[in-house]
Amino acid sequence: TKRDALRAAKAAWQAREADALAAKHVVEGETGVTRVLTARDLADAETTTSADRSDDGDRNDSERHGETRRSYRTKAIHVKNCRDGAYTLDASLRVAKVFVENCENVVVTVRCLVITQTLEIWNCADVSLRFDEPVATVQADSCRDCALIFKKRDHLGAVVHATCEGSLFVRWPK
Protein backbone atom coordinates (compact mmCIF):
# COMPACT_ATOMS: atom_id res chain seq x y z
CA THR A 1 0.00 0.00 0.00
CA LYS A 2 0.95 3.64 -0.29
CA ARG A 3 1.25 3.96 3.49
CA ASP A 4 3.67 1.01 3.66
CA ALA A 5 5.76 2.50 0.85
CA LEU A 6 5.97 5.82 2.73
CA ARG A 7 7.00 4.03 5.95
CA ALA A 8 9.70 2.11 4.06
CA ALA A 9 10.97 5.30 2.42
CA LYS A 10 11.08 7.08 5.79
CA ALA A 11 12.96 4.18 7.38
CA ALA A 12 15.49 4.16 4.52
CA TRP A 13 15.97 7.93 4.84
CA GLN A 14 16.50 7.67 8.62
CA ALA A 15 19.07 4.90 8.09
CA ARG A 16 20.98 7.07 5.57
CA GLU A 17 20.91 10.00 8.01
CA ALA A 18 22.27 7.79 10.81
CA ASP A 19 25.07 6.54 8.52
CA ALA A 20 25.96 10.12 7.55
CA LEU A 21 26.09 11.19 11.19
CA ALA A 22 28.23 8.18 12.11
CA ALA A 23 30.65 9.15 9.36
CA LYS A 24 31.29 12.56 10.98
CA HIS A 25 33.34 13.56 13.98
CA VAL A 26 31.49 16.60 15.31
CA VAL A 27 33.05 19.25 17.54
CA GLU A 28 30.10 21.32 18.71
CA GLY A 29 29.26 24.20 21.00
CA GLU A 30 32.70 24.84 22.49
CA THR A 31 33.84 28.27 23.70
CA GLY A 32 37.42 29.29 24.41
CA VAL A 33 38.86 25.88 23.56
CA THR A 34 42.23 25.28 21.91
CA ARG A 35 43.02 21.72 20.97
CA VAL A 36 44.60 19.37 18.49
CA LEU A 37 42.45 16.61 17.00
CA THR A 38 44.43 13.45 16.28
CA ALA A 39 43.61 10.07 14.80
CA ARG A 40 43.15 8.70 18.33
CA ASP A 41 40.44 11.28 19.03
CA LEU A 42 38.22 9.91 16.31
CA ALA A 43 35.72 7.26 17.27
CA ASP A 44 35.46 3.81 15.74
CA ALA A 45 39.09 2.70 16.07
CA GLU A 46 39.40 -0.74 14.56
CA THR A 47 42.03 -3.31 15.45
CA THR A 48 43.93 -4.82 12.56
CA THR A 49 46.24 -7.80 12.58
CA SER A 50 49.74 -8.39 11.38
CA ALA A 51 48.30 -9.94 8.21
CA ASP A 52 47.24 -6.46 7.08
CA ARG A 53 49.62 -4.50 4.91
CA SER A 54 50.59 -0.85 4.84
CA ASP A 55 49.47 1.37 1.95
CA ASP A 56 52.66 0.71 -0.02
CA GLY A 57 52.23 -3.07 0.17
CA ASP A 58 55.14 -3.66 2.54
CA ARG A 59 54.81 -4.82 6.09
CA ASN A 60 55.73 -2.16 8.63
CA ASP A 61 58.02 -2.88 11.63
CA SER A 62 55.20 -3.74 14.04
CA GLU A 63 53.69 -6.14 11.51
CA ARG A 64 57.01 -7.94 10.99
CA HIS A 65 57.04 -8.70 14.71
CA GLY A 66 53.42 -9.95 14.75
CA GLU A 67 52.13 -6.97 16.72
CA THR A 68 48.65 -5.55 16.49
CA ARG A 69 48.22 -2.02 15.24
CA ARG A 70 45.26 0.32 15.01
CA SER A 71 43.73 1.92 11.96
CA TYR A 72 41.06 4.58 12.08
CA ARG A 73 37.93 4.85 9.98
CA THR A 74 38.01 7.84 7.66
CA LYS A 75 35.50 10.45 8.76
CA ALA A 76 34.53 13.97 7.99
CA ILE A 77 35.30 16.60 10.62
CA HIS A 78 32.51 19.06 11.44
CA VAL A 79 33.32 22.06 13.65
CA LYS A 80 29.96 23.56 14.58
CA ASN A 81 28.70 26.41 16.80
CA CYS A 82 32.12 27.11 18.35
CA ARG A 83 33.39 30.48 19.62
CA ASP A 84 36.78 31.99 20.45
CA GLY A 85 38.78 28.82 19.86
CA ALA A 86 41.45 27.14 17.81
CA TYR A 87 41.40 23.63 16.37
CA THR A 88 44.26 21.86 14.64
CA LEU A 89 43.60 18.79 12.52
CA ASP A 90 46.82 16.87 13.15
CA ALA A 91 48.86 15.28 10.37
CA SER A 92 47.98 11.85 11.85
CA LEU A 93 44.42 12.26 10.55
CA ARG A 94 43.06 11.22 7.19
CA VAL A 95 39.66 12.84 6.78
CA ALA A 96 37.10 12.68 4.00
CA LYS A 97 36.01 16.31 4.21
CA VAL A 98 36.05 19.29 6.60
CA PHE A 99 32.99 21.36 7.54
CA VAL A 100 33.00 24.58 9.59
CA GLU A 101 29.54 25.86 10.48
CA ASN A 102 28.20 28.77 12.49
CA CYS A 103 31.51 29.58 14.23
CA GLU A 104 32.85 32.92 15.42
CA ASN A 105 36.44 33.98 16.08
CA VAL A 106 37.80 30.49 15.46
CA VAL A 107 41.01 29.31 13.79
CA VAL A 108 41.02 25.89 12.09
CA THR A 109 44.43 24.62 10.98
CA VAL A 110 44.38 21.72 8.53
CA ARG A 111 47.63 19.74 8.73
CA CYS A 112 46.11 16.45 7.59
CA LEU A 113 45.25 14.88 4.29
CA VAL A 114 41.71 15.75 3.20
CA ILE A 115 40.89 12.93 0.81
CA THR A 116 38.31 14.85 -1.23
CA GLN A 117 40.39 18.04 -0.91
CA THR A 118 37.13 19.85 -0.13
CA LEU A 119 36.30 22.14 2.78
CA GLU A 120 32.97 23.88 3.35
CA ILE A 121 32.44 26.87 5.62
CA TRP A 122 29.11 28.62 6.17
CA ASN A 123 27.42 31.09 8.52
CA CYS A 124 30.77 31.98 10.11
CA ALA A 125 32.30 35.29 11.24
CA ASP A 126 35.96 36.14 11.84
CA VAL A 127 37.12 32.60 11.11
CA SER A 128 40.60 31.79 9.78
CA LEU A 129 41.27 28.55 7.95
CA ARG A 130 44.95 27.62 7.65
CA PHE A 131 46.02 24.94 5.20
CA ASP A 132 49.30 23.03 5.42
CA GLU A 133 48.04 20.54 2.82
CA PRO A 134 46.49 21.11 -0.62
CA VAL A 135 42.78 21.80 -0.93
CA ALA A 136 41.10 21.66 -4.32
CA THR A 137 37.94 23.53 -3.32
CA VAL A 138 36.89 25.77 -0.47
CA GLN A 139 33.21 26.66 -0.50
CA ALA A 140 32.27 29.69 1.64
CA ASP A 141 28.63 30.67 2.05
CA SER A 142 27.09 33.43 4.18
CA CYS A 143 30.37 34.25 5.95
CA ARG A 144 31.66 37.56 7.28
CA ASP A 145 35.31 38.65 7.51
CA CYS A 146 37.00 35.27 7.07
CA ALA A 147 40.51 34.33 5.93
CA LEU A 148 41.91 31.38 3.97
CA ILE A 149 45.66 31.05 4.55
CA PHE A 150 47.65 28.56 2.49
CA LYS A 151 51.15 27.33 3.30
CA LYS A 152 52.03 27.35 -0.41
CA ARG A 153 50.44 29.02 -3.42
CA ASP A 154 50.04 25.67 -5.18
CA HIS A 155 47.96 24.35 -2.26
CA LEU A 156 45.10 26.58 -3.42
CA GLY A 157 42.68 25.11 -5.91
CA ALA A 158 39.44 27.10 -6.15
CA VAL A 159 37.38 29.23 -3.79
CA VAL A 160 33.65 29.30 -4.43
CA HIS A 161 31.64 31.77 -2.38
CA ALA A 162 28.14 33.19 -2.14
CA THR A 163 26.45 35.79 0.06
CA CYS A 164 29.63 36.58 2.01
CA GLU A 165 29.90 39.99 3.67
CA GLY A 166 32.89 42.09 4.63
CA SER A 167 36.09 40.45 3.49
CA LEU A 168 37.16 36.99 2.42
CA PHE A 169 40.95 37.06 2.41
CA VAL A 170 42.96 34.46 0.50
CA ARG A 171 46.68 34.49 1.37
CA TRP A 172 49.88 32.50 0.94
CA PRO A 173 53.56 33.30 1.52
CA LYS A 174 55.47 35.16 -1.18
Coordinates of C-alpha atoms in Angstrom, one line a residue:
T1 CA 0.0 0.0 0.0
K2 CA 0.9 3.6 -0.3
R3 CA 1.3 4.0 3.5
D4 CA 3.7 1.0 3.7
A5 CA 5.8 2.5 0.9
L6 CA 6.0 5.8 2.7
R7 CA 7.0 4.0 6.0
A8 CA 9.7 2.1 4.1
A9 CA 11.0 5.3 2.4
K10 CA 11.1 7.1 5.8
A11 CA 13.0 4.2 7.4
A12 CA 15.5 4.2 4.5
W13 CA 16.0 7.9 4.8
Q14 CA 16.5 7.7 8.6
A15 CA 19.1 4.9 8.1
R16 CA 21.0 7.1 5.6
E17 CA 20.9 10.0 8.0
A18 CA 22.3 7.8 10.8
D19 CA 25.1 6.5 8.5
A20 CA 26.0 10.1 7.6
L21 CA 26.1 11.2 11.2
A22 CA 28.2 8.2 12.1
A23 CA 30.6 9.2 9.4
K24 CA 31.3 12.6 11.0
H25 CA 33.3 13.6 14.0
V26 CA 31.5 16.6 15.3
V27 CA 33.1 19.2 17.5
E28 CA 30.1 21.3 18.7
G29 CA 29.3 24.2 21.0
E30 CA 32.7 24.8 22.5
T31 CA 33.8 28.3 23.7
G32 CA 37.4 29.3 24.4
V33 CA 38.9 25.9 23.6
T34 CA 42.2 25.3 21.9
R35 CA 43.0 21.7 21.0
V36 CA 44.6 19.4 18.5
L37 CA 42.4 16.6 17.0
T38 CA 44.4 13.5 16.3
A39 CA 43.6 10.1 14.8
R40 CA 43.2 8.7 18.3
D41 CA 40.4 11.3 19.0
L42 CA 38.2 9.9 16.3
A43 CA 35.7 7.3 17.3
D44 CA 35.5 3.8 15.7
A45 CA 39.1 2.7 16.1
E46 CA 39.4 -0.7 14.6
T47 CA 42.0 -3.3 15.4
T48 CA 43.9 -4.8 12.6
T49 CA 46.2 -7.8 12.6
S50 CA 49.7 -8.4 11.4
A51 CA 48.3 -9.9 8.2
D52 CA 47.2 -6.5 7.1
R53 CA 49.6 -4.5 4.9
S54 CA 50.6 -0.8 4.8
D55 CA 49.5 1.4 2.0
D56 CA 52.7 0.7 0.0
G57 CA 52.2 -3.1 0.2
D58 CA 55.1 -3.7 2.5
R59 CA 54.8 -4.8 6.1
N60 CA 55.7 -2.2 8.6
D61 CA 58.0 -2.9 11.6
S62 CA 55.2 -3.7 14.0
E63 CA 53.7 -6.1 11.5
R64 CA 57.0 -7.9 11.0
H65 CA 57.0 -8.7 14.7
G66 CA 53.4 -9.9 14.7
E67 CA 52.1 -7.0 16.7
T68 CA 48.7 -5.6 16.5
R69 CA 48.2 -2.0 15.2
R70 CA 45.3 0.3 15.0
S71 CA 43.7 1.9 12.0
Y72 CA 41.1 4.6 12.1
R73 CA 37.9 4.9 10.0
T74 CA 38.0 7.8 7.7
K75 CA 35.5 10.4 8.8
A76 CA 34.5 14.0 8.0
I77 CA 35.3 16.6 10.6
H78 CA 32.5 19.1 11.4
V79 CA 33.3 22.1 13.6
K80 CA 30.0 23.6 14.6
N81 CA 28.7 26.4 16.8
C82 CA 32.1 27.1 18.4
R83 CA 33.4 30.5 19.6
D84 CA 36.8 32.0 20.4
G85 CA 38.8 28.8 19.9
A86 CA 41.4 27.1 17.8
Y87 CA 41.4 23.6 16.4
T88 CA 44.3 21.9 14.6
L89 CA 43.6 18.8 12.5
D90 CA 46.8 16.9 13.2
A91 CA 48.9 15.3 10.4
S92 CA 48.0 11.9 11.8
L93 CA 44.4 12.3 10.6
R94 CA 43.1 11.2 7.2
V95 CA 39.7 12.8 6.8
A96 CA 37.1 12.7 4.0
K97 CA 36.0 16.3 4.2
V98 CA 36.0 19.3 6.6
F99 CA 33.0 21.4 7.5
V100 CA 33.0 24.6 9.6
E101 CA 29.5 25.9 10.5
N102 CA 28.2 28.8 12.5
C103 CA 31.5 29.6 14.2
E104 CA 32.8 32.9 15.4
N105 CA 36.4 34.0 16.1
V106 CA 37.8 30.5 15.5
V107 CA 41.0 29.3 13.8
V108 CA 41.0 25.9 12.1
T109 CA 44.4 24.6 11.0
V110 CA 44.4 21.7 8.5
R111 CA 47.6 19.7 8.7
C112 CA 46.1 16.5 7.6
L113 CA 45.2 14.9 4.3
V114 CA 41.7 15.8 3.2
I115 CA 40.9 12.9 0.8
T116 CA 38.3 14.8 -1.2
Q117 CA 40.4 18.0 -0.9
T118 CA 37.1 19.8 -0.1
L119 CA 36.3 22.1 2.8
E120 CA 33.0 23.9 3.4
I121 CA 32.4 26.9 5.6
W122 CA 29.1 28.6 6.2
N123 CA 27.4 31.1 8.5
C124 CA 30.8 32.0 10.1
A125 CA 32.3 35.3 11.2
D126 CA 36.0 36.1 11.8
V127 CA 37.1 32.6 11.1
S128 CA 40.6 31.8 9.8
L129 CA 41.3 28.5 8.0
R130 CA 45.0 27.6 7.7
F131 CA 46.0 24.9 5.2
D132 CA 49.3 23.0 5.4
E133 CA 48.0 20.5 2.8
P134 CA 46.5 21.1 -0.6
V135 CA 42.8 21.8 -0.9
A136 CA 41.1 21.7 -4.3
T137 CA 37.9 23.5 -3.3
V138 CA 36.9 25.8 -0.5
Q139 CA 33.2 26.7 -0.5
A140 CA 32.3 29.7 1.6
D141 CA 28.6 30.7 2.0
S142 CA 27.1 33.4 4.2
C143 CA 30.4 34.3 5.9
R144 CA 31.7 37.6 7.3
D145 CA 35.3 38.6 7.5
C146 CA 37.0 35.3 7.1
A147 CA 40.5 34.3 5.9
L148 CA 41.9 31.4 4.0
I149 CA 45.7 31.1 4.5
F150 CA 47.7 28.6 2.5
K151 CA 51.1 27.3 3.3
K152 CA 52.0 27.4 -0.4
R153 CA 50.4 29.0 -3.4
D154 CA 50.0 25.7 -5.2
H155 CA 48.0 24.4 -2.3
L156 CA 45.1 26.6 -3.4
G157 CA 42.7 25.1 -5.9
A158 CA 39.4 27.1 -6.1
V159 CA 37.4 29.2 -3.8
V160 CA 33.7 29.3 -4.4
H161 CA 31.6 31.8 -2.4
A162 CA 28.1 33.2 -2.1
T163 CA 26.5 35.8 0.1
C164 CA 29.6 36.6 2.0
E165 CA 29.9 40.0 3.7
G166 CA 32.9 42.1 4.6
S167 CA 36.1 40.4 3.5
L168 CA 37.2 37.0 2.4
F169 CA 41.0 37.1 2.4
V170 CA 43.0 34.5 0.5
R171 CA 46.7 34.5 1.4
W172 CA 49.9 32.5 0.9
P173 CA 53.6 33.3 1.5
K174 CA 55.5 35.2 -1.2

